Coordinates of N, CA, C and O in Angstrom, one line a residue:
M10 N -92.6 55.8 131.0 CA -92.9 54.4 131.2 C -91.7 53.8 131.9 O -90.5 54.0 131.6
G11 N -92.0 52.9 132.9 CA -90.9 52.2 133.7 C -90.2 51.1 132.9 O -90.7 50.7 131.8
F12 N -89.1 50.6 133.5 CA -88.4 49.6 132.8 C -89.2 48.3 132.5 O -89.2 47.8 131.4
A13 N -90.0 47.9 133.5 CA -90.8 46.7 133.4 C -91.7 46.8 132.2 O -91.9 45.9 131.4
A14 N -92.4 47.9 132.1 CA -93.4 48.2 131.1 C -92.7 48.2 129.7 O -93.2 47.6 128.7
T15 N -91.5 48.8 129.7 CA -90.7 48.9 128.4 C -90.3 47.5 128.0 O -90.5 47.1 126.8
F16 N -89.8 46.7 128.9 CA -89.3 45.3 128.6 C -90.5 44.5 128.1 O -90.4 43.7 127.1
L17 N -91.6 44.6 128.8 CA -92.8 43.8 128.3 C -93.3 44.3 126.9 O -93.7 43.4 126.1
A18 N -93.2 45.6 126.7 CA -93.6 46.1 125.4 C -92.7 45.6 124.3 O -93.1 45.2 123.2
E19 N -91.4 45.5 124.6 CA -90.4 45.0 123.7 C -90.7 43.5 123.4 O -90.7 43.0 122.2
T20 N -91.0 42.7 124.4 CA -91.3 41.3 124.3 C -92.5 41.1 123.4 O -92.5 40.3 122.5
Q21 N -93.6 42.0 123.5 CA -94.8 41.9 122.7 C -94.4 42.2 121.2 O -94.9 41.5 120.3
A22 N -93.6 43.2 121.0 CA -93.2 43.5 119.7 C -92.4 42.4 119.0 O -92.6 42.1 117.8
I23 N -91.5 41.8 119.8 CA -90.7 40.7 119.2 C -91.7 39.5 118.9 O -91.5 38.9 117.8
L24 N -92.6 39.2 119.7 CA -93.5 38.1 119.4 C -94.3 38.4 118.2 O -94.6 37.5 117.4
Q25 N -94.7 39.6 118.0 CA -95.5 40.0 116.8 C -94.7 39.9 115.6 O -95.2 39.6 114.5
A26 N -93.3 40.1 115.7 CA -92.5 40.0 114.5 C -92.0 38.6 114.2 O -91.4 38.3 113.2
M27 N -92.3 37.6 115.1 CA -91.8 36.3 114.9 C -92.6 35.6 113.8 O -93.8 36.0 113.5
D28 N -92.0 34.6 113.1 CA -92.6 33.9 112.0 C -93.2 32.6 112.5 O -92.4 31.6 112.8
P29 N -94.5 32.4 112.8 CA -95.0 31.1 113.3 C -94.7 30.0 112.4 O -94.6 28.8 112.8
A30 N -94.5 30.2 111.1 CA -94.3 29.1 110.1 C -92.9 28.4 110.5 O -92.8 27.2 110.3
R31 N -92.0 29.2 111.0 CA -90.7 28.6 111.4 C -90.9 27.7 112.6 O -90.2 26.6 112.7
I32 N -91.8 28.0 113.5 CA -92.0 27.2 114.7 C -92.7 25.9 114.2 O -92.4 24.8 114.7
E33 N -93.7 26.0 113.3 CA -94.4 24.9 112.7 C -93.4 23.9 112.0 O -93.4 22.7 112.2
A34 N -92.5 24.5 111.3 CA -91.4 23.7 110.6 C -90.5 23.0 111.5 O -90.2 21.8 111.3
L35 N -90.2 23.7 112.6 CA -89.4 23.0 113.7 C -90.1 21.9 114.3 O -89.6 20.8 114.5
A36 N -91.4 22.1 114.6 CA -92.2 21.0 115.2 C -92.3 19.8 114.3 O -92.1 18.7 114.7
E37 N -92.5 20.0 113.0 CA -92.5 18.9 112.1 C -91.2 18.2 111.9 O -91.1 17.0 111.8
T38 N -90.1 18.9 111.9 CA -88.8 18.3 111.8 C -88.5 17.5 113.1 O -88.0 16.4 113.0
L39 N -88.8 18.0 114.2 CA -88.6 17.3 115.5 C -89.5 16.0 115.5 O -89.0 14.9 115.9
A40 N -90.7 16.1 115.1 CA -91.6 14.9 115.0 C -91.0 13.9 114.1 O -91.1 12.7 114.4
G41 N -90.4 14.3 113.0 CA -89.8 13.3 112.1 C -88.6 12.6 112.7 O -88.4 11.4 112.5
I42 N -87.9 13.3 113.5 CA -86.7 12.7 114.2 C -87.3 11.6 115.2 O -86.8 10.5 115.2
R43 N -88.2 12.0 116.0 CA -88.7 11.1 117.0 C -89.4 9.9 116.3 O -89.2 8.7 116.7
D44 N -90.3 10.2 115.4 CA -91.0 9.1 114.7 C -90.2 8.2 113.9 O -90.5 7.0 113.6
G45 N -89.0 8.7 113.5 CA -88.0 7.8 112.8 C -87.1 7.1 113.7 O -86.1 6.4 113.2
G46 N -87.3 7.1 115.0 CA -86.5 6.4 116.0 C -85.2 7.1 116.4 O -84.3 6.4 116.9
G47 N -85.2 8.4 116.1 CA -83.9 9.1 116.4 C -84.0 9.7 117.8 O -85.0 9.8 118.4
R48 N -82.8 10.0 118.3 CA -82.6 10.7 119.6 C -82.5 12.2 119.4 O -82.1 12.7 118.3
L49 N -82.8 12.9 120.4 CA -82.6 14.4 120.4 C -81.6 14.8 121.4 O -81.7 14.6 122.6
F50 N -80.6 15.5 120.9 CA -79.5 16.1 121.7 C -79.7 17.6 121.8 O -79.7 18.3 120.7
I51 N -79.8 18.1 123.0 CA -80.1 19.5 123.2 C -78.9 20.2 123.7 O -78.4 19.8 124.8
L52 N -78.4 21.2 123.0 CA -77.2 21.9 123.4 C -77.4 23.4 123.8 O -78.2 24.1 123.2
G53 N -76.7 23.8 124.8 CA -76.8 25.2 125.2 C -75.7 25.5 126.2 O -75.2 24.6 126.9
V54 N -75.2 26.7 126.2 CA -74.2 27.2 127.2 C -74.8 28.3 128.0 O -75.7 29.0 127.6
G55 N -74.2 28.5 129.2 CA -74.7 29.6 130.1 C -76.2 29.3 130.5 O -76.5 28.2 130.8
G56 N -77.0 30.3 130.4 CA -78.4 30.2 130.7 C -79.1 29.1 129.8 O -80.0 28.4 130.3
S57 N -78.6 29.0 128.6 CA -79.2 28.0 127.7 C -78.9 26.6 128.1 O -79.6 25.7 127.7
A58 N -77.8 26.4 128.9 CA -77.5 25.1 129.4 C -78.6 24.7 130.4 O -79.1 23.5 130.4
G59 N -79.0 25.6 131.2 CA -80.2 25.3 132.1 C -81.4 25.0 131.3 O -82.2 24.1 131.7
H60 N -81.7 25.8 130.3 CA -82.8 25.6 129.4 C -82.8 24.2 128.8 O -83.8 23.5 128.7
A61 N -81.5 23.7 128.4 CA -81.4 22.4 127.8 C -81.8 21.3 128.7 O -82.6 20.4 128.3
G62 N -81.4 21.4 130.0 CA -81.8 20.4 130.9 C -83.3 20.3 131.1 O -83.9 19.3 131.2
H63 N -83.9 21.5 131.3 CA -85.4 21.6 131.4 C -86.1 21.0 130.2 O -87.0 20.3 130.3
A64 N -85.6 21.4 129.0 CA -86.3 21.0 127.8 C -86.1 19.5 127.6 O -87.1 18.8 127.1
V65 N -85.0 18.9 128.0 CA -84.9 17.4 127.9 C -86.0 16.8 128.7 O -86.6 15.8 128.2
N66 N -86.3 17.2 129.9 CA -87.4 16.7 130.7 C -88.7 16.8 129.9 O -89.4 15.8 129.9
D67 N -89.0 18.0 129.4 CA -90.2 18.2 128.7 C -90.4 17.3 127.5 O -91.4 16.7 127.2
F68 N -89.3 17.2 126.7 CA -89.4 16.4 125.4 C -89.5 14.9 125.8 O -90.2 14.2 125.1
R69 N -88.8 14.5 126.8 CA -88.9 13.1 127.2 C -90.3 12.7 127.8 O -91.0 11.8 127.4
K70 N -90.7 13.5 128.8 CA -91.9 13.2 129.5 C -93.2 13.5 128.8 O -94.2 12.7 128.8
L71 N -93.3 14.6 128.0 CA -94.5 15.0 127.4 C -94.6 14.5 125.9 O -95.7 14.3 125.4
C72 N -93.4 14.3 125.3 CA -93.4 14.0 123.9 C -92.8 12.7 123.5 O -92.8 12.4 122.3
G73 N -92.4 11.9 124.4 CA -91.9 10.6 124.1 C -90.6 10.5 123.4 O -90.3 9.5 122.7
F74 N -89.7 11.5 123.5 CA -88.4 11.5 122.9 C -87.4 10.8 123.8 O -87.5 10.8 125.0
E75 N -86.4 10.2 123.1 CA -85.2 9.8 123.8 C -84.3 11.1 123.7 O -83.8 11.3 122.6
A76 N -84.2 11.8 124.7 CA -83.5 13.1 124.6 C -82.4 13.3 125.7 O -82.6 12.7 126.8
Y77 N -81.4 14.0 125.4 CA -80.2 14.2 126.3 C -79.6 15.6 126.1 O -79.7 16.2 125.1
A78 N -79.0 16.1 127.2 CA -78.2 17.3 127.2 C -76.8 17.0 127.8 O -76.8 16.6 128.9
P79 N -75.8 17.2 127.0 CA -74.4 16.9 127.6 C -74.1 17.7 128.8 O -73.3 17.3 129.7
T80 N -74.7 18.9 129.0 CA -74.4 19.7 130.1 C -75.1 19.1 131.4 O -74.8 19.6 132.5
D81 N -75.9 18.1 131.3 CA -76.5 17.5 132.5 C -75.5 16.6 133.1 O -75.7 16.2 134.3
N82 N -74.4 16.2 132.4 CA -73.4 15.4 133.0 C -72.2 16.2 133.3 O -71.2 16.3 132.4
V83 N -72.1 16.9 134.4 CA -71.1 17.9 134.7 C -69.7 17.2 134.8 O -68.7 17.8 134.5
S84 N -69.7 15.9 135.3 CA -68.4 15.3 135.4 C -67.7 15.0 134.1 O -66.6 15.3 133.9
E85 N -68.5 14.5 133.1 CA -67.9 14.3 131.8 C -67.6 15.7 131.1 O -66.5 15.8 130.5
L86 N -68.5 16.6 131.3 CA -68.3 17.9 130.6 C -67.0 18.6 131.1 O -66.2 19.1 130.4
T87 N -66.8 18.6 132.5 CA -65.6 19.2 133.0 C -64.3 18.4 132.7 O -63.2 19.0 132.5
A88 N -64.4 17.1 132.7 CA -63.3 16.2 132.3 C -62.8 16.5 130.9 O -61.6 16.7 130.6
R89 N -63.8 16.6 130.0 CA -63.4 16.9 128.6 C -62.9 18.3 128.4 O -61.9 18.5 127.7
T90 N -63.5 19.2 129.2 CA -62.9 20.6 129.1 C -61.5 20.7 129.6 O -60.6 21.3 129.0
N91 N -61.3 20.0 130.7 CA -59.9 20.0 131.3 C -58.9 19.3 130.5 O -57.8 19.8 130.3
D92 N -59.3 18.1 129.9 CA -58.3 17.3 129.2 C -58.2 17.7 127.7 O -57.1 17.5 127.2
E93 N -59.3 18.1 127.1 CA -59.2 18.3 125.6 C -59.5 19.7 125.2 O -59.3 20.0 124.0
G94 N -60.1 20.5 126.0 CA -60.4 21.9 125.7 C -61.9 22.1 125.5 O -62.6 21.2 125.1
W95 N -62.4 23.3 125.7 CA -63.8 23.6 125.6 C -64.4 23.4 124.3 O -65.5 23.0 124.2
D96 N -63.7 23.8 123.2 CA -64.3 23.8 121.9 C -64.7 22.4 121.4 O -65.6 22.3 120.5
T97 N -64.1 21.4 121.9 CA -64.5 20.0 121.5 C -65.5 19.3 122.4 O -65.8 18.1 122.1
T98 N -65.9 19.9 123.5 CA -66.7 19.2 124.5 C -67.9 18.6 123.9 O -68.2 17.4 124.2
F99 N -68.7 19.4 123.2 CA -70.0 18.8 122.7 C -69.8 17.8 121.6 O -70.5 16.8 121.5
A100 N -68.9 18.1 120.7 CA -68.7 17.2 119.6 C -68.1 15.9 120.0 O -68.6 14.8 119.6
A101 N -67.2 15.9 121.0 CA -66.7 14.6 121.5 C -67.8 13.9 122.2 O -67.9 12.6 122.1
W102 N -68.6 14.6 123.0 CA -69.7 13.9 123.7 C -70.7 13.3 122.7 O -71.2 12.1 122.8
L103 N -71.0 14.0 121.6 CA -71.9 13.5 120.5 C -71.2 12.3 119.8 O -71.9 11.3 119.5
A104 N -69.9 12.4 119.6 CA -69.2 11.2 118.9 C -69.3 10.0 119.8 O -69.6 8.9 119.4
G105 N -69.1 10.2 121.2 CA -69.3 9.1 122.1 C -70.7 8.5 122.2 O -70.8 7.3 122.5
S106 N -71.6 9.3 121.8 CA -73.0 8.9 121.8 C -73.4 8.3 120.4 O -74.6 7.9 120.2
R107 N -72.4 8.2 119.5 CA -72.6 7.7 118.2 C -73.8 8.4 117.5 O -74.7 7.7 116.9
I108 N -73.8 9.7 117.5 CA -74.8 10.5 116.7 C -74.8 10.0 115.3 O -73.8 9.8 114.7
N109 N -76.0 9.8 114.8 CA -76.2 9.3 113.4 C -77.3 10.0 112.7 O -78.0 10.9 113.2
A110 N -77.6 9.5 111.5 CA -78.5 10.2 110.6 C -80.0 10.2 111.0 O -80.8 11.0 110.6
R111 N -80.3 9.3 112.0 CA -81.7 9.3 112.5 C -81.9 10.4 113.6 O -83.0 10.7 113.9
D112 N -80.8 10.8 114.2 CA -80.8 11.7 115.3 C -81.0 13.2 114.9 O -80.9 13.6 113.8
G113 N -81.2 14.0 116.0 CA -81.3 15.4 115.8 C -80.6 16.2 116.9 O -80.5 15.7 118.0
L114 N -80.2 17.4 116.5 CA -79.6 18.4 117.4 C -80.5 19.5 117.6 O -81.1 20.0 116.6
L115 N -80.8 20.0 118.8 CA -81.6 21.2 119.0 C -80.7 22.1 119.8 O -80.3 21.9 121.0
V116 N -80.4 23.3 119.2 CA -79.4 24.2 119.8 C -80.2 25.4 120.4 O -81.0 26.0 119.7
F117 N -79.9 25.7 121.6 CA -80.4 26.9 122.2 C -79.2 27.9 122.4 O -78.3 27.6 123.1
S118 N -79.3 29.0 121.7 CA -78.1 29.9 121.7 C -78.6 31.3 121.3 O -79.3 31.5 120.4
V119 N -78.0 32.3 122.0 CA -78.3 33.7 121.6 C -77.8 33.9 120.2 O -78.5 34.4 119.3
G120 N -76.5 33.7 119.9 CA -75.9 33.9 118.6 C -75.8 32.8 117.7 O -75.7 32.9 116.5
G121 N -75.9 31.5 118.2 CA -75.9 30.4 117.4 C -74.5 29.9 117.0 O -74.3 29.0 116.2
G122 N -73.5 30.6 117.6 CA -72.1 30.2 117.2 C -71.6 31.0 116.1 O -72.3 31.3 115.1
D123 N -70.3 31.3 116.1 CA -69.6 32.0 115.0 C -68.2 31.6 114.9 O -67.3 31.9 115.7
K124 N -68.0 30.8 113.8 CA -66.6 30.2 113.6 C -65.6 31.2 113.4 O -64.5 31.2 114.0
E125 N -65.9 32.2 112.6 CA -64.9 33.2 112.2 C -64.5 34.1 113.4 O -63.3 34.4 113.6
R126 N -65.4 34.4 114.3 CA -65.1 35.2 115.5 C -64.8 34.4 116.7 O -64.6 35.0 117.8
G127 N -64.8 33.1 116.6 CA -64.4 32.3 117.8 C -65.4 32.3 118.9 O -65.1 32.3 120.1
I128 N -66.7 32.4 118.6 CA -67.8 32.5 119.6 C -68.5 31.2 119.6 O -69.0 30.7 118.6
S129 N -68.7 30.6 120.8 CA -69.4 29.4 121.0 C -68.8 28.3 120.1 O -69.6 27.6 119.4
G130 N -67.5 28.1 120.2 CA -66.8 27.1 119.3 C -67.3 25.7 119.5 O -67.3 24.9 118.6
N131 N -67.7 25.4 120.8 CA -68.2 24.0 121.0 C -69.5 23.8 120.3 O -69.8 22.7 119.9
I132 N -70.4 24.8 120.2 CA -71.6 24.6 119.5 C -71.3 24.5 118.0 O -71.9 23.6 117.3
V133 N -70.4 25.3 117.5 CA -70.1 25.2 116.0 C -69.5 23.8 115.7 O -70.0 23.2 114.7
A134 N -68.6 23.3 116.5 CA -68.0 22.0 116.3 C -69.1 20.9 116.4 O -69.0 19.9 115.6
A135 N -70.0 21.0 117.3 CA -71.1 20.0 117.4 C -72.0 20.0 116.2 O -72.4 18.9 115.7
I136 N -72.3 21.2 115.7 CA -73.2 21.3 114.5 C -72.5 20.6 113.4 O -73.1 19.9 112.6
D137 N -71.2 21.0 113.2 CA -70.4 20.4 112.1 C -70.4 18.9 112.1 O -70.5 18.2 111.1
L138 N -70.2 18.3 113.3 CA -70.1 16.9 113.4 C -71.5 16.3 113.1 O -71.6 15.3 112.4
A139 N -72.5 16.9 113.7 CA -73.9 16.4 113.4 C -74.2 16.4 111.9 O -74.7 15.4 111.4
R140 N -73.8 17.4 111.2 CA -74.0 17.5 109.8 C -73.2 16.4 109.0 O -73.7 15.8 108.1
E141 N -72.0 16.2 109.5 CA -71.1 15.1 108.9 C -71.8 13.8 109.0 O -71.7 12.9 108.1
R142 N -72.4 13.5 110.1 CA -73.1 12.3 110.4 C -74.5 12.2 109.8 O -75.1 11.1 110.0
G143 N -75.0 13.2 109.2 CA -76.3 13.2 108.6 C -77.4 13.5 109.6 O -78.6 13.4 109.2
A144 N -77.2 13.9 110.8 CA -78.2 14.3 111.7 C -78.8 15.6 111.4 O -78.2 16.5 110.8
K145 N -80.1 15.8 111.7 CA -80.8 17.1 111.5 C -80.3 18.1 112.5 O -80.1 17.8 113.7
V146 N -80.1 19.3 112.1 CA -79.7 20.4 113.0 C -80.8 21.4 113.1 O -81.3 21.9 112.1
T147 N -81.3 21.6 114.3 CA -82.4 22.6 114.5 C -82.0 23.5 115.6 O -80.9 23.3 116.3
G148 N -82.7 24.6 115.9 CA -82.4 25.5 116.9 C -83.4 26.6 117.2 O -84.3 26.8 116.4
I149 N -83.1 27.3 118.3 CA -83.8 28.5 118.6 C -82.7 29.5 119.0 O -82.0 29.3 120.0
V150 N -82.6 30.5 118.2 CA -81.4 31.5 118.3 C -81.9 32.9 118.2 O -83.1 33.2 117.8
G151 N -81.0 33.8 118.5 CA -81.4 35.3 118.4 C -80.6 36.0 117.3 O -80.7 37.2 117.2
R152 N -79.9 35.3 116.4 CA -79.2 35.9 115.3 C -79.3 35.1 114.0 O -79.1 33.9 114.0
Q153 N -79.7 35.8 113.0 CA -79.9 35.2 111.7 C -78.5 34.8 111.1 O -78.5 33.8 110.3
G154 N -77.4 35.5 111.4 CA -76.1 35.2 110.8 C -75.3 34.2 111.6 O -74.1 34.0 111.1
G155 N -75.7 33.6 112.7 CA -74.9 32.7 113.4 C -74.9 31.3 112.7 O -75.6 31.1 111.8
H156 N -74.0 30.5 113.1 CA -73.7 29.2 112.5 C -75.0 28.3 112.5 O -75.3 27.7 111.5
T157 N -75.7 28.3 113.6 CA -76.9 27.5 113.7 C -77.9 27.9 112.6 O -78.5 27.0 111.9
A158 N -78.2 29.2 112.5 CA -79.2 29.7 111.5 C -78.7 29.5 110.1 O -79.5 29.2 109.2
L159 N -77.4 29.6 109.9 CA -76.9 29.5 108.5 C -76.9 28.1 108.0 O -77.2 27.9 106.8
V160 N -76.7 27.1 108.8 CA -76.6 25.7 108.3 C -77.7 24.8 108.8 O -77.8 23.7 108.3
G161 N -78.5 25.3 109.7 CA -79.6 24.4 110.3 C -80.7 24.0 109.3 O -80.9 24.7 108.3
D162 N -81.3 22.9 109.6 CA -82.4 22.4 108.8 C -83.7 23.1 109.2 O -84.6 23.3 108.3
A163 N -83.9 23.4 110.4 CA -85.2 24.1 110.9 C -84.8 24.9 112.1 O -84.5 24.4 113.2
V164 N -84.7 26.2 111.9 CA -84.2 27.1 113.0 C -85.2 28.3 113.2 O -85.6 28.9 112.2
V165 N -85.6 28.5 114.4 CA -86.4 29.7 114.8 C -85.5 30.8 115.2 O -84.7 30.6 116.1
V166 N -85.6 31.9 114.6 CA -84.9 33.1 115.0 C -85.7 34.1 115.8 O -86.8 34.5 115.2
V167 N -85.4 34.4 117.0 CA -86.1 35.4 117.8 C -85.6 36.7 117.3 O -84.4 37.0 117.4
P168 N -86.4 37.6 116.7 CA -85.9 38.8 116.0 C -85.2 39.7 117.0 O -85.7 40.0 118.1
P169 N -83.9 40.0 116.7 CA -83.1 40.9 117.6 C -83.5 42.4 117.5 O -82.7 43.2 117.0
L170 N -84.7 42.7 117.8 CA -85.2 44.1 117.6 C -84.6 45.1 118.6 O -84.5 46.3 118.2
Y171 N -84.1 44.7 119.7 CA -83.6 45.6 120.7 C -82.2 45.2 121.1 O -82.0 44.3 121.9
A172 N -81.2 45.9 120.5 CA -79.8 45.5 120.6 C -79.4 45.4 122.1 O -78.5 44.5 122.4
E173 N -79.9 46.2 122.9 CA -79.4 46.2 124.3 C -80.0 45.1 125.2 O -79.6 44.8 126.3
H174 N -81.0 44.4 124.6 CA -81.7 43.3 125.3 C -81.8 42.0 124.5 O -82.7 41.2 124.7
V175 N -80.9 41.8 123.6 CA -80.9 40.6 122.7 C -80.8 39.3 123.6 O -81.6 38.4 123.4
T176 N -79.9 39.3 124.5 CA -79.7 38.1 125.3 C -81.0 37.7 126.2 O -81.5 36.6 126.1
P177 N -81.4 38.7 127.0 CA -82.6 38.3 127.8 C -83.9 38.0 127.0 O -84.6 37.1 127.4
H178 N -84.1 38.7 125.9 CA -85.2 38.4 125.1 C -85.1 37.0 124.4 O -86.1 36.2 124.4
T179 N -83.9 36.7 123.9 CA -83.7 35.4 123.2 C -83.9 34.3 124.2 O -84.6 33.3 123.9
E180 N -83.3 34.4 125.4 CA -83.3 33.3 126.3 C -84.8 33.2 126.9 O -85.2 32.0 127.1
G181 N -85.4 34.3 127.2 CA -86.8 34.2 127.7 C -87.7 33.6 126.7 O -88.5 32.8 127.0
L182 N -87.6 34.1 125.5 CA -88.6 33.6 124.4 C -88.2 32.2 124.0 O -89.1 31.5 123.5
C183 N -87.0 31.8 124.1 CA -86.6 30.4 123.8 C -87.5 29.4 124.7 O -88.0 28.4 124.2
A184 N -87.7 29.8 126.0 CA -88.5 29.0 126.8 C -90.0 29.0 126.4 O -90.7 27.9 126.4
V185 N -90.5 30.1 125.9 CA -91.8 30.2 125.4 C -91.9 29.3 124.1 O -92.9 28.5 124.0
I186 N -91.0 29.3 123.3 CA -91.0 28.5 122.0 C -90.9 27.0 122.3 O -91.7 26.3 121.7
W187 N -90.0 26.6 123.2 CA -89.9 25.2 123.4 C -91.2 24.7 124.1 O -91.6 23.5 123.9
H188 N -91.8 25.5 125.0 CA -93.0 25.1 125.6 C -94.2 25.0 124.6 O -95.1 24.2 124.7
C189 N -94.1 25.9 123.6 CA -95.1 25.8 122.4 C -94.8 24.4 121.7 O -95.8 23.7 121.4
L190 N -93.6 24.1 121.5 CA -93.3 22.8 120.8 C -93.8 21.6 121.6 O -94.4 20.7 121.0
V191 N -93.5 21.5 122.9 CA -93.9 20.4 123.6 C -95.4 20.3 123.8 O -96.0 19.3 124.3
S192 N -96.1 21.4 123.5 CA -97.6 21.4 123.6 C -98.2 21.2 122.2 O -99.4 21.1 122.1
H193 N -97.4 21.2 121.1 CA -97.8 21.1 119.8 C -98.4 19.7 119.5 O -97.9 18.7 119.9
P194 N -99.6 19.7 118.8 CA -100.2 18.4 118.5 C -99.3 17.4 117.7 O -99.5 16.2 117.8
A195 N -98.3 17.9 117.0 CA -97.4 17.0 116.2 C -96.4 16.3 117.2 O -95.8 15.3 116.8
L196 N -96.3 16.9 118.4 CA -95.3 16.4 119.3 C -95.8 15.8 120.6 O -95.3 14.8 121.1
K197 N -96.8 16.5 121.2 CA -97.3 16.1 122.5 C -98.0 14.8 122.5 O -98.8 14.5 121.7
R198 N -97.6 13.9 123.5 CA -98.2 12.6 123.7 C -98.8 12.4 125.1 O -99.6 11.5 125.3
A199 N -98.3 13.2 126.0 CA -98.8 13.0 127.4 C -99.4 14.3 127.9 O -98.9 15.4 127.6
A200 N -100.4 14.2 128.8 CA -101.1 15.4 129.3 C -100.2 16.0 130.4 O -99.4 15.3 131.1
T201 N -100.2 17.3 130.5 CA -99.6 18.0 131.6 C -100.4 17.8 132.9 O -101.7 17.7 132.8
K202 N -99.8 17.8 134.0 CA -100.5 17.4 135.3 C -101.6 18.3 135.6 O -102.8 17.9 135.9
W203 N -101.4 19.7 135.6 CA -102.4 20.6 136.1 C -103.6 20.6 135.2 O -104.8 20.7 135.7
E204 N -103.4 20.5 133.9 CA -104.5 20.6 133.0 C -105.3 19.3 133.1 O -106.6 19.4 132.9
S205 N -104.7 18.2 133.3 CA -105.5 16.9 133.4 C -106.1 16.8 134.8 O -107.2 16.2 134.9
A206 N -105.5 17.4 135.8 CA -106.1 17.3 137.2 C -107.2 18.3 137.4 O -108.1 18.1 138.2
H207 N -107.2 19.4 136.7 CA -108.2 20.5 136.8 C -108.7 20.9 135.5 O -108.3 22.0 135.0
P208 N -109.5 20.2 134.8 CA -110.0 20.5 133.5 C -110.8 21.8 133.5 O -111.4 22.1 134.5

C-alpha cells in the first residue's frame, strides 16, 4: 500500500475512534457563549494560526459570532513578542480585549500546551487568564494530557493513534471538526453560498 492510501486509512481510523458526543458538547458550549452575548477568541500557533484566521471568518459569517484571532494582527503580535516575550503574547492581547465571563476561548493546538515542559507557553498563559476571568475554555487538540484538555470546559481530542503523524492528522481533522461546528444546527445561522446557489 502506498503512502497516500496509508495516510487516508489512518485518517479513517482516527475518525472512527473519535467521540461525537464531545463535538456536540463543544457545539452547545459555543452556542451558549454566542447566545449569551459573549465573544469568541480563537488561538493557534504555526499551522493552527492559519486555521484560527479561517475559523474566525466562518464563525462570524456563518454563525453570527463576534470572533477574533490575535494572530490576525501581525503588528501587535510581533510588537508584543519583541517587547514582552512570546509567552505573554496571547494573554496580554486577551487582557487588552477585556476578556470576561461571557466570552470564550477556542484553542487549536496539537498538544494543547504543556506548562511543565515549556511547550506553547503563550497558549497556557492565555488559558489561565481566561479561566481567571471566568471565560469558557474550549479546544480541538491532539493530546489528552495537554493543558487545554486538562482544564478546558469542552474539548475535542483527535485520537493520537499514529505517533509519527500526530501533527498532520490533528491539524487536518481540526479543520473537519470546525467545519462540522459551523454547519451544526445549534450554531449555523447563514447559508453557505454554493449550497444556496445550487440546491
